[in-house]
C-alpha positions as protocol buffer text, in pm:
chain_id: "A"
residue {
  index: 1
  type: MET
  ca { x: 16754 y: 5365 z: -16817 }
}
residue {
  index: 2
  type: SER
  ca { x: 16905 y: 5192 z: -16510 }
}
residue {
  index: 3
  type: ASP
  ca { x: 16665 y: 4899 z: -16548 }
}
residue {
  index: 4
  type: GLU
  ca { x: 16797 y: 4825 z: -16897 }
}
residue {
  index: 5
  type: TRP
  ca { x: 17141 y: 4711 z: -16778 }
}
residue {
  index: 6
  type: ILE
  ca { x: 17330 y: 4906 z: -17040 }
}
residue {
  index: 7
  type: GLY
  ca { x: 17630 y: 5092 z: -16906 }
}
residue {
  index: 8
  type: HIS
  ca { x: 17930 y: 5282 z: -17032 }
}
residue {
  index: 9
  type: SER
  ca { x: 18276 y: 5133 z: -17018 }
}
residue {
  index: 10
  type: ARG
  ca { x: 18592 y: 5171 z: -17227 }
}
residue {
  index: 11
  type: GLY
  ca { x: 18439 y: 4976 z: -17514 }
}
residue {
  index: 12
  type: GLY
  ca { x: 18124 y: 5189 z: -17527 }
}
residue {
  index: 13
  type: ARG
  ca { x: 17775 y: 5086 z: -17421 }
}
residue {
  index: 14
  type: THR
  ca { x: 17794 y: 4735 z: -17279 }
}
residue {
  index: 15
  type: THR
  ca { x: 17630 y: 4475 z: -17059 }
}
residue {
  index: 16
  type: LYS
  ca { x: 17798 y: 4225 z: -16828 }
}
residue {
  index: 17
  type: ILE
  ca { x: 17689 y: 3871 z: -16754 }
}
residue {
  index: 18
  type: HIS
  ca { x: 17791 y: 3750 z: -16408 }
}
residue {
  index: 19
  type: LEU
  ca { x: 17744 y: 3379 z: -16355 }
}
residue {
  index: 20
  type: CYS
  ca { x: 17827 y: 3076 z: -16151 }
}
residue {
  index: 21
  type: CYS
  ca { x: 17859 y: 2745 z: -16335 }
}
residue {
  index: 22
  type: ASP
  ca { x: 17927 y: 2384 z: -16253 }
}
residue {
  index: 23
  type: GLY
  ca { x: 18227 y: 2183 z: -16371 }
}
residue {
  index: 24
  type: ARG
  ca { x: 18047 y: 2083 z: -16691 }
}
residue {
  index: 25
  type: MET
  ca { x: 18004 y: 2445 z: -16805 }
}
residue {
  index: 26
  type: ARG
  ca { x: 17633 y: 2463 z: -16721 }
}
residue {
  index: 27
  type: PRO
  ca { x: 17515 y: 2792 z: -16567 }
}
residue {
  index: 28
  type: LEU
  ca { x: 17380 y: 2764 z: -16212 }
}
residue {
  index: 29
  type: SER
  ca { x: 17287 y: 3131 z: -16173 }
}
residue {
  index: 30
  type: ILE
  ca { x: 17300 y: 3440 z: -16391 }
}
residue {
  index: 31
  type: VAL
  ca { x: 17293 y: 3810 z: -16308 }
}
residue {
  index: 32
  type: VAL
  ca { x: 17302 y: 4074 z: -16584 }
}
residue {
  index: 33
  type: THR
  ca { x: 17430 y: 4423 z: -16500 }
}
residue {
  index: 34
  type: ALA
  ca { x: 17547 y: 4739 z: -16673 }
}
residue {
  index: 35
  type: GLY
  ca { x: 17894 y: 4719 z: -16826 }
}
residue {
  index: 36
  type: GLN
  ca { x: 18071 y: 4941 z: -16574 }
}
residue {
  index: 37
  type: ARG
  ca { x: 17973 y: 4725 z: -16273 }
}
residue {
  index: 38
  type: ASN
  ca { x: 18256 y: 4567 z: -16081 }
}
residue {
  index: 39
  type: ASP
  ca { x: 18257 y: 4186 z: -16096 }
}
residue {
  index: 40
  type: ALA
  ca { x: 18340 y: 4142 z: -15730 }
}
residue {
  index: 41
  type: THR
  ca { x: 18036 y: 4341 z: -15612 }
}
residue {
  index: 42
  type: GLN
  ca { x: 17810 y: 4089 z: -15786 }
}
residue {
  index: 43
  type: MET
  ca { x: 17950 y: 3780 z: -15613 }
}
residue {
  index: 44
  type: GLU
  ca { x: 17681 y: 3767 z: -15343 }
}
residue {
  index: 45
  type: PRO
  ca { x: 17383 y: 3829 z: -15578 }
}
residue {
  index: 46
  type: VAL
  ca { x: 17511 y: 3550 z: -15805 }
}
residue {
  index: 47
  type: LEU
  ca { x: 17544 y: 3313 z: -15510 }
}
residue {
  index: 48
  type: ASP
  ca { x: 17196 y: 3410 z: -15384 }
}
residue {
  index: 49
  type: ALA
  ca { x: 17048 y: 3327 z: -15725 }
}
residue {
  index: 50
  type: ILE
  ca { x: 17167 y: 2964 z: -15725 }
}
residue {
  index: 51
  type: HIS
  ca { x: 16869 y: 2727 z: -15718 }
}
residue {
  index: 52
  type: VAL
  ca { x: 16916 y: 2385 z: -15876 }
}
residue {
  index: 53
  type: PRO
  ca { x: 16620 y: 2147 z: -15822 }
}
residue {
  index: 54
  type: GLN
  ca { x: 16711 y: 1790 z: -15733 }
}
residue {
  index: 55
  type: PRO
  ca { x: 16510 y: 1475 z: -15816 }
}
residue {
  index: 56
  type: ARG
  ca { x: 16488 y: 1401 z: -15444 }
}
residue {
  index: 57
  type: GLY
  ca { x: 16534 y: 1633 z: -15153 }
}
residue {
  index: 58
  type: PRO
  ca { x: 16574 y: 2008 z: -15137 }
}
residue {
  index: 59
  type: ALA
  ca { x: 16719 y: 2220 z: -15417 }
}
residue {
  index: 60
  type: ARG
  ca { x: 17092 y: 2293 z: -15421 }
}
residue {
  index: 61
  type: LYS
  ca { x: 17147 y: 2649 z: -15307 }
}
residue {
  index: 62
  type: ARG
  ca { x: 17522 y: 2658 z: -15254 }
}
residue {
  index: 63
  type: PRO
  ca { x: 17821 y: 2493 z: -15418 }
}
residue {
  index: 64
  type: PRO
  ca { x: 18066 y: 2310 z: -15191 }
}
residue {
  index: 65
  type: ARG
  ca { x: 18358 y: 2511 z: -15333 }
}
residue {
  index: 66
  type: LEU
  ca { x: 18421 y: 2801 z: -15571 }
}
residue {
  index: 67
  type: ARG
  ca { x: 18716 y: 2849 z: -15802 }
}
residue {
  index: 68
  type: LEU
  ca { x: 18765 y: 3223 z: -15812 }
}
residue {
  index: 69
  type: ASP
  ca { x: 18983 y: 3470 z: -15992 }
}
residue {
  index: 70
  type: ARG
  ca { x: 19260 y: 3640 z: -15797 }
}
residue {
  index: 71
  type: ALA
  ca { x: 19048 y: 3957 z: -15777 }
}
residue {
  index: 72
  type: TYR
  ca { x: 18818 y: 3778 z: -15533 }
}
residue {
  index: 73
  type: GLY
  ca { x: 19108 y: 3697 z: -15302 }
}
residue {
  index: 74
  type: ALA
  ca { x: 19038 y: 3993 z: -15074 }
}
residue {
  index: 75
  type: ARG
  ca { x: 18954 y: 3920 z: -14711 }
}
residue {
  index: 76
  type: LYS
  ca { x: 18602 y: 4060 z: -14756 }
}
residue {
  index: 77
  type: TYR
  ca { x: 18510 y: 3799 z: -15018 }
}
residue {
  index: 78
  type: ARG
  ca { x: 18680 y: 3514 z: -14833 }
}
residue {
  index: 79
  type: LYS
  ca { x: 18478 y: 3600 z: -14521 }
}
residue {
  index: 80
  type: ALA
  ca { x: 18154 y: 3610 z: -14721 }
}
residue {
  index: 81
  type: LEU
  ca { x: 18227 y: 3262 z: -14857 }
}
residue {
  index: 82
  type: ARG
  ca { x: 18322 y: 3132 z: -14514 }
}
residue {
  index: 83
  type: ARG
  ca { x: 17987 y: 3255 z: -14376 }
}
residue {
  index: 84
  type: ARG
  ca { x: 17813 y: 3052 z: -14646 }
}
residue {
  index: 85
  type: LYS
  ca { x: 18032 y: 2747 z: -14570 }
}
residue {
  index: 86
  type: ILE
  ca { x: 18180 y: 2750 z: -14921 }
}
residue {
  index: 87
  type: LYS
  ca { x: 18544 y: 2657 z: -14970 }
}
residue {
  index: 88
  type: CYS
  ca { x: 18734 y: 2932 z: -15154 }
}
residue {
  index: 89
  type: ILE
  ca { x: 18988 y: 2818 z: -15413 }
}
residue {
  index: 90
  type: CYS
  ca { x: 19168 y: 3139 z: -15495 }
}
residue {
  index: 91
  type: PRO
  ca { x: 19534 y: 3242 z: -15476 }
}
residue {
  index: 92
  type: GLU
  ca { x: 19638 y: 3521 z: -15244 }
}
residue {
  index: 93
  type: ARG
  ca { x: 19666 y: 3861 z: -15408 }
}
residue {
  index: 94
  type: LYS
  ca { x: 20016 y: 4005 z: -15431 }
}
residue {
  index: 95
  type: ASP
  ca { x: 19929 y: 4321 z: -15236 }
}
residue {
  index: 96
  type: ALA
  ca { x: 19762 y: 4113 z: -14961 }
}
residue {
  index: 97
  type: ARG
  ca { x: 20068 y: 3890 z: -14940 }
}
residue {
  index: 98
  type: LYS
  ca { x: 20298 y: 4191 z: -14914 }
}
residue {
  index: 99
  type: ALA
  ca { x: 20081 y: 4344 z: -14638 }
}
residue {
  index: 100
  type: ARG
  ca { x: 20064 y: 4012 z: -14450 }
}
residue {
  index: 101
  type: LEU
  ca { x: 20440 y: 3961 z: -14466 }
}
residue {
  index: 102
  type: GLY
  ca { x: 20494 y: 4323 z: -14362 }
}
residue {
  index: 103
  type: LYS
  ca { x: 20311 y: 4253 z: -14035 }
}
residue {
  index: 104
  type: GLY
  ca { x: 20552 y: 3974 z: -13951 }
}
residue {
  index: 105
  type: SER
  ca { x: 20418 y: 3708 z: -13715 }
}
residue {
  index: 106
  type: ARG
  ca { x: 20100 y: 3914 z: -13660 }
}
residue {
  index: 107
  type: GLY
  ca { x: 20017 y: 3876 z: -14030 }
}
residue {
  index: 108
  type: GLY
  ca { x: 19888 y: 3525 z: -13984 }
}
residue {
  index: 109
  type: ARG
  ca { x: 19903 y: 3226 z: -14213 }
}
residue {
  index: 110
  type: PRO
  ca { x: 19853 y: 3252 z: -14587 }
}
residue {
  index: 111
  type: PRO
  ca { x: 19521 y: 3118 z: -14718 }
}
residue {
  index: 112
  type: THR
  ca { x: 19544 y: 2763 z: -14844 }
}
residue {
  index: 113
  type: LEU
  ca { x: 19532 y: 2700 z: -15216 }
}
residue {
  index: 114
  type: ASP
  ca { x: 19459 y: 2372 z: -15389 }
}
residue {
  index: 115
  type: ALA
  ca { x: 19666 y: 2435 z: -15704 }
}
residue {
  index: 116
  type: GLN
  ca { x: 19524 y: 2132 z: -15885 }
}
residue {
  index: 117
  type: ALA
  ca { x: 19165 y: 2246 z: -15828 }
}
residue {
  index: 118
  type: TYR
  ca { x: 19253 y: 2605 z: -15926 }
}
residue {
  index: 119
  type: LYS
  ca { x: 19354 y: 2487 z: -16273 }
}
residue {
  index: 120
  type: GLY
  ca { x: 18984 y: 2434 z: -16349 }
}
residue {
  index: 121
  type: ARG
  ca { x: 18902 y: 2805 z: -16306 }
}
residue {
  index: 122
  type: ASN
  ca { x: 18878 y: 2855 z: -16682 }
}
residue {
  index: 123
  type: VAL
  ca { x: 18545 y: 2667 z: -16681 }
}
residue {
  index: 124
  type: VAL
  ca { x: 18362 y: 2999 z: -16626 }
}
residue {
  index: 125
  type: GLU
  ca { x: 18529 y: 3163 z: -16926 }
}
residue {
  index: 126
  type: ARG
  ca { x: 18447 y: 2860 z: -17139 }
}
residue {
  index: 127
  type: CYS
  ca { x: 18084 y: 2874 z: -17022 }
}
residue {
  index: 128
  type: ILE
  ca { x: 18062 y: 3242 z: -17124 }
}
residue {
  index: 129
  type: LEU
  ca { x: 18204 y: 3151 z: -17465 }
}
residue {
  index: 130
  type: ARG
  ca { x: 17944 y: 2876 z: -17504 }
}
residue {
  index: 131
  type: LEU
  ca { x: 17671 y: 3129 z: -17422 }
}
residue {
  index: 132
  type: LYS
  ca { x: 17816 y: 3368 z: -17679 }
}
residue {
  index: 133
  type: ASP
  ca { x: 17777 y: 3100 z: -17946 }
}
residue {
  index: 134
  type: PHE
  ca { x: 17417 y: 3221 z: -17945 }
}
residue {
  index: 135
  type: ARG
  ca { x: 17405 y: 3529 z: -18164 }
}
residue {
  index: 136
  type: ALA
  ca { x: 17146 y: 3712 z: -17952 }
}
residue {
  index: 137
  type: VAL
  ca { x: 17368 y: 3682 z: -17644 }
}
residue {
  index: 138
  type: ALA
  ca { x: 17689 y: 3781 z: -17821 }
}
residue {
  index: 139
  type: THR
  ca { x: 17552 y: 4087 z: -18001 }
}
residue {
  index: 140
  type: ARG
  ca { x: 17283 y: 4212 z: -17758 }
}
residue {
  index: 141
  type: PHE
  ca { x: 17050 y: 4356 z: -18018 }
}
residue {
  index: 142
  type: ASP
  ca { x: 16766 y: 4367 z: -17763 }
}
residue {
  index: 143
  type: LYS
  ca { x: 16675 y: 4716 z: -17651 }
}
residue {
  index: 144
  type: ARG
  ca { x: 16525 y: 4605 z: -17321 }
}
residue {
  index: 145
  type: GLY
  ca { x: 16728 y: 4450 z: -17043 }
}
residue {
  index: 146
  type: TYR
  ca { x: 16466 y: 4192 z: -16950 }
}
residue {
  index: 147
  type: ASN
  ca { x: 16452 y: 4073 z: -17314 }
}
residue {
  index: 148
  type: TYR
  ca { x: 16830 y: 4028 z: -17312 }
}
residue {
  index: 149
  type: LEU
  ca { x: 16813 y: 3839 z: -16983 }
}
residue {
  index: 150
  type: ALA
  ca { x: 16544 y: 3615 z: -17132 }
}
residue {
  index: 151
  type: GLY
  ca { x: 16774 y: 3538 z: -17427 }
}
residue {
  index: 152
  type: VAL
  ca { x: 17061 y: 3454 z: -17191 }
}
residue {
  index: 153
  type: LEU
  ca { x: 16832 y: 3227 z: -16988 }
}
residue {
  index: 154
  type: LEU
  ca { x: 16710 y: 3050 z: -17302 }
}
residue {
  index: 155
  type: ALA
  ca { x: 17068 y: 2992 z: -17413 }
}
residue {
  index: 156
  type: SER
  ca { x: 17143 y: 2854 z: -17064 }
}
residue {
  index: 157
  type: ILE
  ca { x: 16852 y: 2611 z: -17089 }
}
residue {
  index: 158
  type: VAL
  ca { x: 16989 y: 2485 z: -17420 }
}
residue {
  index: 159
  type: LEU
  ca { x: 17329 y: 2432 z: -17255 }
}
residue {
  index: 160
  type: TRP
  ca { x: 17161 y: 2225 z: -16982 }
}
residue {
  index: 161
  type: LEU
  ca { x: 16983 y: 2001 z: -17235 }
}
């Protein structure tokens, strides 16, 4: 049943849609997992799945910057984004700040945050809501995971049109 992407969480049997979208709420990549999967573990697969063909030149494979939730503020995720040459727009987590300040001068500088750019983080939530306007995506009546993924991809194509 692991290939069907149905998992158990507090709400019962669920599926999660992990995605990266552009500023106009159009999905760039989509990964569907079982409901109990942690969002942060799916950051790299979502980034690997980005492939936006361009009229001229090579396809876009990485965004110049990502607006991320505070959960992605851990050093591990910031390093992964730095390796990919992607600017991370994410506030420092409170526990990380406390640990950094506890080290004194050895704690280093806080990560920079563009507060104006961070205000646009809700674009991802709005994109998910636009996908859930499609009944098949919102209700997940499909028994097979690949059928559900196909429905999500079809809804994404409609959003791009």
